[in-house]
Tab-separated table of C-alpha atoms in Angstrom:
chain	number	residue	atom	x	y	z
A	1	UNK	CA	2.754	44.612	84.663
A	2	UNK	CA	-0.668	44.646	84.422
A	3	UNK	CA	-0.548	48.086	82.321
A	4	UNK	CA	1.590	46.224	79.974
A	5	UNK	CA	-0.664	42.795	79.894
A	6	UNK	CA	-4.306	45.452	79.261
A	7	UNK	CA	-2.146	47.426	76.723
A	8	UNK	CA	-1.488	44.010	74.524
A	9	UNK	CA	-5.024	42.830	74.904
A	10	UNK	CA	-6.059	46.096	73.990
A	11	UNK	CA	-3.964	45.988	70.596
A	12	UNK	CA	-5.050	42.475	70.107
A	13	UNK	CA	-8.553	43.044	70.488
A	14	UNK	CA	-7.877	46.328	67.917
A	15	UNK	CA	-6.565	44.109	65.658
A	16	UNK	CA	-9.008	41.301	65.698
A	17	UNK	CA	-11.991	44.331	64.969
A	18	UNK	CA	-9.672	45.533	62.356
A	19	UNK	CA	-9.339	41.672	60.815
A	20	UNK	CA	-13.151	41.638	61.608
A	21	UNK	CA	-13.795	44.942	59.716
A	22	UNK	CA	-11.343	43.536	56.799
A	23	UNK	CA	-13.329	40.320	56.434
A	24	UNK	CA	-16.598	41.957	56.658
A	25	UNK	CA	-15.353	44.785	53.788
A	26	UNK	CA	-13.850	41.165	52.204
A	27	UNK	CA	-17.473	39.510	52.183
A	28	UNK	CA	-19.365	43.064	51.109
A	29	UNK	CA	-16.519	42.866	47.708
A	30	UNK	CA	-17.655	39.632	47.138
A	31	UNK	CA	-21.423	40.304	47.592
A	32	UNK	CA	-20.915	43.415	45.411
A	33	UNK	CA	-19.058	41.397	43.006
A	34	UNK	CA	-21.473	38.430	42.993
A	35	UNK	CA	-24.415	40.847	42.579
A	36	UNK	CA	-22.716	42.381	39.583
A	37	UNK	CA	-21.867	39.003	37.974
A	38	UNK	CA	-26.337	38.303	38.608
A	39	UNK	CA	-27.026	41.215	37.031
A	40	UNK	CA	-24.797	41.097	33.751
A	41	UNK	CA	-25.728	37.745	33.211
A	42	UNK	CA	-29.725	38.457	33.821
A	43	UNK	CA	-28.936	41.533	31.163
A	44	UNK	CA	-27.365	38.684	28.408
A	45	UNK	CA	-29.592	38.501	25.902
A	46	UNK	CA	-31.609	35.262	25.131
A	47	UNK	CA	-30.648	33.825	21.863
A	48	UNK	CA	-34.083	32.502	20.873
A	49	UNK	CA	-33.543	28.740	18.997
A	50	UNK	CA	-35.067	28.511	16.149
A	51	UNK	CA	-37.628	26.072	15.317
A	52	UNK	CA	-37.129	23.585	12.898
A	53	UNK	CA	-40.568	23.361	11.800
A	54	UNK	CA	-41.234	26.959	10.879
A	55	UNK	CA	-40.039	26.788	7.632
A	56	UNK	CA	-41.312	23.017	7.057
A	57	UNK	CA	-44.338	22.591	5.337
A	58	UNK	CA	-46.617	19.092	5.773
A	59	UNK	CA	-49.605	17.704	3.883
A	60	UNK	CA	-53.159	17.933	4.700
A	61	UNK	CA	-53.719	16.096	7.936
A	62	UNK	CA	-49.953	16.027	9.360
A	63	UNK	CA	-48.321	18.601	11.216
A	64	UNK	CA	-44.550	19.288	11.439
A	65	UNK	CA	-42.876	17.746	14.399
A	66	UNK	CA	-39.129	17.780	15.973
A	67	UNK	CA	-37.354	14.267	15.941
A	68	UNK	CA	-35.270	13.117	18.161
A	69	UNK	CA	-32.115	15.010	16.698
A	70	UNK	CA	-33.919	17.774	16.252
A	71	UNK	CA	-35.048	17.479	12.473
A	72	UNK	CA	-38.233	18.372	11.170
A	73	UNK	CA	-40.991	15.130	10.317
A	74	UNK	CA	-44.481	15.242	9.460
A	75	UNK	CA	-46.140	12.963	11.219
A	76	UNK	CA	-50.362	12.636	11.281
A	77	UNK	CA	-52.281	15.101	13.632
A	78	UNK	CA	-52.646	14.086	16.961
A	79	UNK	CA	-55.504	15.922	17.480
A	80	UNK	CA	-57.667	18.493	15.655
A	81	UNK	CA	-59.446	21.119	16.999
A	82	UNK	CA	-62.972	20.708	18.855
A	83	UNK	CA	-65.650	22.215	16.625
A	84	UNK	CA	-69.090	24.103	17.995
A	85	UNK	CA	-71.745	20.840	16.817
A	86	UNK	CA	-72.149	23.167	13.388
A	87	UNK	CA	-73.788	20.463	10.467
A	88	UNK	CA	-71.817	22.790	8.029
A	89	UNK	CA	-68.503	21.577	9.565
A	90	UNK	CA	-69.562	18.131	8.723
A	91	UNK	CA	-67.808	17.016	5.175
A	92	UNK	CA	-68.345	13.263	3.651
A	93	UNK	CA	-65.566	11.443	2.142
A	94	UNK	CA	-65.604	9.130	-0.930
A	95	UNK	CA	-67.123	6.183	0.577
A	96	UNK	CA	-69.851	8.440	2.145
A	97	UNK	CA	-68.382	8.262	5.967
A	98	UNK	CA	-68.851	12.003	7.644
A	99	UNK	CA	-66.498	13.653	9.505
A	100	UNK	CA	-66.826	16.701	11.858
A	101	UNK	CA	-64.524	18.757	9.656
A	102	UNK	CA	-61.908	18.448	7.060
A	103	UNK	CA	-59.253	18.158	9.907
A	104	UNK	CA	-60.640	14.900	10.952
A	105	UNK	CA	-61.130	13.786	7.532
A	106	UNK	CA	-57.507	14.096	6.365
A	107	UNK	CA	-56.319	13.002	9.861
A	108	UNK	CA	-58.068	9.531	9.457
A	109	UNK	CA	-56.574	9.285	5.709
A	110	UNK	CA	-53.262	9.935	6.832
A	111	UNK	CA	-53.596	7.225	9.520
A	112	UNK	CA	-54.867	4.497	7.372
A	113	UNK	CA	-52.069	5.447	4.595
A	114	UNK	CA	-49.431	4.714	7.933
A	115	UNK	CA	-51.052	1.879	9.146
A	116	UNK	CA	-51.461	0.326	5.445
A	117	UNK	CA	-47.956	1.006	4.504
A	118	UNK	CA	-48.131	3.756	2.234
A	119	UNK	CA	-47.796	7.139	4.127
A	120	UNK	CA	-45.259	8.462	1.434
A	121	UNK	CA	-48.184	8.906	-0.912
């Protein structure tokens, strides 16, 4: 009897490395699998979106920016670019006011043209 009772716990301890060797040779498919799936989607190629604005062309003192639903507007600089303190830079408008360059100069007449109204000009 007790030949008998090690002989079954013997085959059931066989079969639960044999279910333990299946599930590990279960998880290394999957692994294998999911690795696979990381590397063919890493491989994909990145559509690059175009941008709206590199075919849009704005006035002197705007620059082209994306709205909302993704249209092109020009809309007045933010912000132009710091100059070295060069007097050359320097240009005067009409009504003899200096600006550090022509950036700020058309920046500050397309701000007064919104703020006045008549930005369309």
């Amino acid at each position: 009897m007790l030949f008998i009772s090690t002989f079954i716990l013997l085959i059931l301890a066989g079969s639960l490395n044999a279910s333990r060797n299946e599930i590990e040779e279960l998880l290394d498919e999957f692994n294998q699998g999911k690795a696979g799936r990381e590397i063919r989607e890493q491989s994909r190629p990145v559509t690059p979106v175009p941008d709206p604005c590199d075919q849009h062309v704005c006035g002197w003192g705007k620059e082209c920016v994306v709205d909302k639903k993704g249209r092109p507007v020009c809309e007045c600089i933010s912000k132009c670019p710091e100059l070295e303190d060069d007097p050359l830079d320097k240009v005067c408008a009409s009504n003899n006011q200096t600006f550090a360059s022509l950036c700020h100069l058309y920046r500050q007449r397309c701000v007064c043209k919104k703020r006045s109204g008549f930005e369309n000009e």
